[in-house]
Steps between C-alpha positions, in 0.01 A plus 500: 500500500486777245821389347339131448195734329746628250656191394157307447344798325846488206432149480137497392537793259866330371292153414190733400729688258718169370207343357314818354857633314538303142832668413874542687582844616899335461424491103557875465632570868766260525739756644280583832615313815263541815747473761447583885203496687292397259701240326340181479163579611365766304428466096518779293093487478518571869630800416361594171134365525373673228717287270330261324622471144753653268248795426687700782805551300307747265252652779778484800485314843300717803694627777567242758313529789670406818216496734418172326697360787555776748212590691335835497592582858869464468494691148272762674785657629717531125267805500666629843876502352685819404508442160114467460469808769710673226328377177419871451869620487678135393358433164529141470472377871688123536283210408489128688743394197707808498650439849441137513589377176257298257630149474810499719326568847640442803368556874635838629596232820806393294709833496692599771337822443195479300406840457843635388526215218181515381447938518863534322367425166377888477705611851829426444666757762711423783323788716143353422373363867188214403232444740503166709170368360327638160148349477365654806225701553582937506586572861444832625803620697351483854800367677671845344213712640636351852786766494409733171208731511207351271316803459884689394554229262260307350315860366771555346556174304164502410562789282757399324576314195608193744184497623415123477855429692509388853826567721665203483507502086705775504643452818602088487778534686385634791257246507751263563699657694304678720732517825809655301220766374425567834844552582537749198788325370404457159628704175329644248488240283326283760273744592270477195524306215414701165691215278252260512234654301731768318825285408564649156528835672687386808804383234504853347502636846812309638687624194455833616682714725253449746463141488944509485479693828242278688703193410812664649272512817419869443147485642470875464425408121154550346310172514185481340277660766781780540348612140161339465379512827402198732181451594317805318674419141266620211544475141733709375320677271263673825604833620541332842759258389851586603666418213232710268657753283393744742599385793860292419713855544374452885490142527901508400562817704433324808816302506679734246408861655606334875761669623607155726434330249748717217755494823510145555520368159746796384223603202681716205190713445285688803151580514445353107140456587433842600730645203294279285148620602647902440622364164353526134352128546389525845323869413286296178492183733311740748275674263343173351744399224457141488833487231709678672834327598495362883758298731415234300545561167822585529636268797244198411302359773562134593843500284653828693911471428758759589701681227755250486288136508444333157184571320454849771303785323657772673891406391609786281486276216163399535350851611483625119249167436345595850426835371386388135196334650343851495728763345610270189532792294770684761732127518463429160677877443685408801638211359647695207771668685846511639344445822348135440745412267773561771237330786515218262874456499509475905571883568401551851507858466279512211149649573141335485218643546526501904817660465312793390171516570545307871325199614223548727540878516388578150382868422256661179593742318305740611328706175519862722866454583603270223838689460570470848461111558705456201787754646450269830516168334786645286688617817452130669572289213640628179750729716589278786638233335660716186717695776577227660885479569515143515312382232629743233830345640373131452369540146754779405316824441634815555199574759504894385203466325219616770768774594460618145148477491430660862693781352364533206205745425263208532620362789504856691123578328351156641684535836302851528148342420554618124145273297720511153865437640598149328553218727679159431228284381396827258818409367591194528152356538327276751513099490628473125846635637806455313879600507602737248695303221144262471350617172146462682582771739325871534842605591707366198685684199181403322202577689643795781395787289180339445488462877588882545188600293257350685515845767734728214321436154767673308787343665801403241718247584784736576280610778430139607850387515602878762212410742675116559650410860853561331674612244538274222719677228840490687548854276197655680661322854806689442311852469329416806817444697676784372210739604463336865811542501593819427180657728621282754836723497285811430311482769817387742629824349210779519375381839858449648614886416149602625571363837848637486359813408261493758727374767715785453217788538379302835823492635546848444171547616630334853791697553334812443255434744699400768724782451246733545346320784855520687453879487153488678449400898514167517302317842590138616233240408717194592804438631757331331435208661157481393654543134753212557190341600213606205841382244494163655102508527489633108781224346374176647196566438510575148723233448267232678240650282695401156647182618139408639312592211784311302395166657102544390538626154782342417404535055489901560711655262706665833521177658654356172735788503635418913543184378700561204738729714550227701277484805375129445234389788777384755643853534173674430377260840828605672467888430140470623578364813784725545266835475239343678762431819638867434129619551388250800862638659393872441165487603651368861745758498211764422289374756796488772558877347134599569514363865839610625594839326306846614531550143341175428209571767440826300454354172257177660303769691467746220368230307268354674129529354283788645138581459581850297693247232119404395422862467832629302418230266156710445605876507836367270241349231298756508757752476629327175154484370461847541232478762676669778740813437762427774759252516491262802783518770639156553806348774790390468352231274136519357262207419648389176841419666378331827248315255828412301727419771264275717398283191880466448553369850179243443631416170877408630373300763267281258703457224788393789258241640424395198809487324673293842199222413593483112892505573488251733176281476645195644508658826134541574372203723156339568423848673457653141169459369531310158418871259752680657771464279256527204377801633837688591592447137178675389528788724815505437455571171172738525710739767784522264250631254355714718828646645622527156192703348498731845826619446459571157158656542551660815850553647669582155184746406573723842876461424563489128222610293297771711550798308683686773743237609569368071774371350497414950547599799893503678394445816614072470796617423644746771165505722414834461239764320461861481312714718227607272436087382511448867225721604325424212426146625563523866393890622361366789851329628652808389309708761514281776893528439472847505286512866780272633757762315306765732553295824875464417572825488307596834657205658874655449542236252426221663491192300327252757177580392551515138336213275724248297428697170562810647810435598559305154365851317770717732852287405371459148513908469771589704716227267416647145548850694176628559338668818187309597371827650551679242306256272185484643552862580448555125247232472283740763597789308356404159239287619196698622283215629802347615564825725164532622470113578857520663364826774184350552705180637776713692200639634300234621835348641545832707180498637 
């Protein structure tokens, strides 16, 4: 019925309009062809009513109005679509004509898919998704509200810039496809559909490496919302947008700054949001500076590349042009140097300004410690790749240069903290940086004295040319040789007959000491098998100590020396191991020794710890500090050597556990916990240390350099020391010898009841021909508190 309404209503106003027009539109139109729907029954008067004569080709024809035709209630809901929802963001919202032509119509019912031929016009996209019907009424998204939260949601929207969109505009595909939504198997991409309304930016966006990755079905990739937001997406210039300047260091830290995330997609750089946010930028970002450079000016933001994709912003030959968008002063100097001009020509190796001044990690230079940021930013750029082996190597430089410099009196001033010590860019100056035969540089023939006066004002150019990394003048080169040279020899010479010298006094020194030692009474302090044993005990471990310390500074001069005489790592490994098995086999003899010899007892029982070992460490300090005014009496050994002896029995057995794990690893099973081979190599290494540094602090003090025991004491040698040392350090072994000296005599020289050292004291004597009565006879006899000690014993015993 309506359709027969239509057809009579065109064909009163066609006869209406053929009789009032007096002219033929064809006359000056004769190349417009209505074709389609309208063919044949509407006249171009239907259309264009208001023309009546030729004066419309001056004033222009009105806009036509398509409700001529179409009722009101099925244009009624034009005002519903997206694009009219949108008329505030889209600036020229789509017209009747502009999706359905203006004399070539046809009804939508003849495509095989209506909405994709006739929206493709403006979205031309594969990845748009059009709705099934366009000229419907706005729907609220009530059947979403069935699963979703309204109140979460539709808040949200509301305050947002897409807050005249309904569900299914942005999300058309679920609409459609509502049971494999349910089912969550949908991507991404078919999530929600940003392309429709924002297709210009969707093309930049699958260019980058972002858009790259999400085609490769990396769905870890930022999408829109990953950046933008979803539902609460604000414009980006509010401080609650996620992409506002403030805010983007954040927004890209949350995939960036992930450690998963950095893990599963093997990321180069960790943490670059937070280094960013504690860098120069990120500081002025954070303190309100609206210029100051952000992820995105230096990455982009839809257009993101890595360094190596065409067009990226960050490849190294881009990140000068990068930089020049604020510090165009800096790249244009830049650009004026060996650096660029070598960049330019495809050298790798060549620096921008990452190279030195980082990426995200970017530091001031601090006004209070300007001299030290620049001795830091010297050390990690200028320095590390001008001493680098390989480099000097690929581009053939002699690499001696920061040597020189380091060695130099400005290198040793600035390494010290030194304000006016010259450093490279003083010389050689900052960005505008060229090699020394280029007429524009500080450092050439030309311009290096000029260079030299900016810190010495009266410098002359012989000056200039001495203070240079080398010499030039091959004259001046041979001076400097002959003089190293010859003070090279000198010194070989002076310090080579001082040690000879030297050597010859000390040995002297030895013999003369001993030979008046021989003439003295000499007690037993070990026996000669506990010497066999300290000479095994002292050689391995000294040599595990050099061929261990060997392995973990292998560049010290004394490591560089073993290895020139020949011990390369395989035999320094097997001369290692060797000691180490001599000391794991003596420590088991020692123990065995210990347990099944009454000598051995003796020794274990004598040192065991007492209580009074806490006091003689008192009344010995204060002794020594003058405090007290007698000397304490100690045992057969006294604090310092059970202290010493005890931590050498802990120490053997750790480094031996230790050192099993790191010779043979492979052996551990799943019983091991997964650190323990880590951490047997660092105790390992921390006990050597501390072994090392106790017998040279400790051991060698009580045995070499005490003033009564210097140039050292005899007794590793033959096991004995004289009476008077003896009592010195032990008195109170020395008396208890001389009570059990007492009950041997009254027992008719009974030996059964005589201690191990005892005895050990008695053979000792009677072998280098000495009485041991007659001994401690004297020792009574010129000792008065020895005497009165001695009777007041003999005494007690009596009674």
């Amino acid at each position: 019925m309506l359709r027969t309404f239509y057809l009579i209503s065109i064909i009163i106003l066609f006869f209406t309009n053929l009789y009032s027009q007096d002219f033929e539109c064809t006359d000056c139109h004769d190349d417009i062809h209505v074709k389609g729907e309208h063919q044949d029954i509407l006249g171009c008067n239907d259309c264009h009513s208001d023309v009546i004569d030729e004066s419309h080709s001056e004033s222009g024809a009105q806009k036509v109005q398509c409700t001529s035709c179409h009722d009101d209630k099925y244009l009624s809901t034009v005002n519903s679509d997206i694009h009219h929802r949108l008329k505030n963001v889209v600036k020229n919202p789509p017209s009747c004509n502009s999706c359905h032509g203006n004399h070539h119509i046809y009804s939508p019912s003849r495509f095989k898919d209506p909405t994709k031929q006739l929206c493709s016009t403006c979205h031309d996209d594969e990845k748009v998704v059009f709705p099934s019907q366009y000229h419907v009424k706005q729907k609220e998204g009530t059947a979403c509200y069935e699963c979703h939260e309204e109140e979460e949601h539709k808040p949200v929207l509301a305050q947002s810039v897409h807050s005249n969109l309904t569900c299914v505009d942005c999300h058309s595909y679920i609409s459609k496809n509502i049971e494999a939504h349910e089912d969550g198997g949908l991507t991404a991409n078919q999530t929600a559909n940003c392309y429709t309304c924002h297709n210009d930016v969707a093309k930049i966006h699958e260019e980058s490496i972002h858009g790259i990755s999400l085609a490769e079905g990396i769905d870890d990739a930022a999408m829109c919302w990953d950046c933008h937001g979803s539902h609460d997406i604000v414009n980006t210039d509010s401080t609650n947008s996620k992409v506002n300047i403030h805010n983007i260091g954040s927004t890209c830290g949350s995939c960036h700054d992930d450690p998963k995330f950095e893990e599963k997609h093997h990321m180069s750089i960790v943490l670059p949001g937070q280094m960013y946010s504690n860098s120069v930028h990120g500081k002025l970002i954070n303190t309100g500076e609206e210029n100051a450079a952000s992820c995105v000016s230096c990455h982009g933001d839809h257009d993101i590349k890595n360094r190596v994709q065409d067009g990226s912003k960050i490849s190294p030959i881009n990140i000068p042009n990068t930089c020049d968008e604020c510090h165009s002063e800096i790249v244009a100097e830049y650009k004026n140097s060996i650096h660029w001009l070598r960049v330019k020509k495809g050298i790798k190796e060549a620096p921008v300004c990452n190279d030195c001044h980082s990426e995200h990690s970017i530091d001031q230079i601090d006004d209070k410690d300007k001299n030290g940021d620049l001795l830091e930013m010297q050390e990690n750029t200028c320095i590390r790749c001008h001493q680098d082996k390989t480099l000097n190597k690929k581009f053939g430089n002699k690499g001696t240069e920061v040597a020189q410099y380091l060695n130099s009196y400005h290198g040793l001033a600035s390494l010290r903290g030194g304000n006016n010590a010259a450093l490279c860019i003083d010389c050689h100056g900052v960005h505008s940086i060229w090699s020394k035969s280029n007429p524009a540089s500080t450092v050439n023939e030309s311009n290096v004295t000029e260079t030299c006066r900016k810190c010495h004002k009266d410098a002359s150019e012989t000056f200039a040319k001495s203070y240079s990394h080398e010499t030039e003048s091959q004259e001046a080169k041979n001076v400097e040789d002959l003089v190293t040279t010859i003070y090279f020899w000198l010194i070989i010479a002076v310090i080579g007959g001082m040690i000879g010298h030297n050597l010859i006094i000390f040995a002297y020194e030895l013999r003369r000491r001993r030979r008046k030692e021989k003439n003295v009474i000499r007690l037993p302090r070990f026996t000669k098998n506990e010497v066999i044993q300290h000479f095994f005990l002292l050689s391995s471990f000294i040599i595990l100590a050099i061929t261990g310390f060997a392995l973990k500074y292998p560049n010290s001069f004394w490591s560089e020396g073993l290895l020139e005489l020949g011990m390369t790592e395989p035999i320094r490994a097997n001369i290692h191991r060797v000691s180490a098995v001599i000391m794991g086999a003596l420590s088991i003899y020692h123990v065995v020794y210990l347990l099944l010899t009454p000598r051995g007892r003796d020794v274990l029982f004598e040192m065991l710890p007492k209580f009074e070992d806490l006091t003689g460490i008192v009344d010995n300090l204060m002794f020594y500090l003058r405090l007290s005014k007698k000397h304490p009496h100690f045992n057969q050994y006294d604090y310092a050597e059970k202290a010493e002896y005890w931590a050498l029995i802990w120490g053997t057995f750790v480094m031996g556990a230790t050192g099993f794990f790191l010779w043979f690893p492979t052996i551990i099973g799943d019983w091991a916990p997964i650190w323990l081979i880590k951490v047997s190599e660092i105790i390992h290494f921390y006990e050597a240390i501390l072994a090392s540094l106790a017998i040279l602090v400790w051991h060698w003090f009580f045995v070499i350099f005490h003033p009564s025991e210097y140039p050292m004491s005899f007794t590793w040698i033959d096991g004995q020391m004289s009476l008077a040392n003896y009592r010195h350090h032990h008195e109170k072994s020395f008396r208890r010898l001389l009570l059990e000296w007492h009950e041997y005599q009254l027992n008719n020289n009974d030996t059964s009841k005589l201690g191990n050292y005892t005895k050990l004291f008695i053979s000792t004597l009677e072998k280098n021909d000495f009485d041991p009565g007659e001994v401690l006879q004297n020792e009574l006899n010129n000792d008065p508190e020895l005497r009165v000690w001695y009777e007041n014993e003999i005494s007690i015993t009596k009674d």
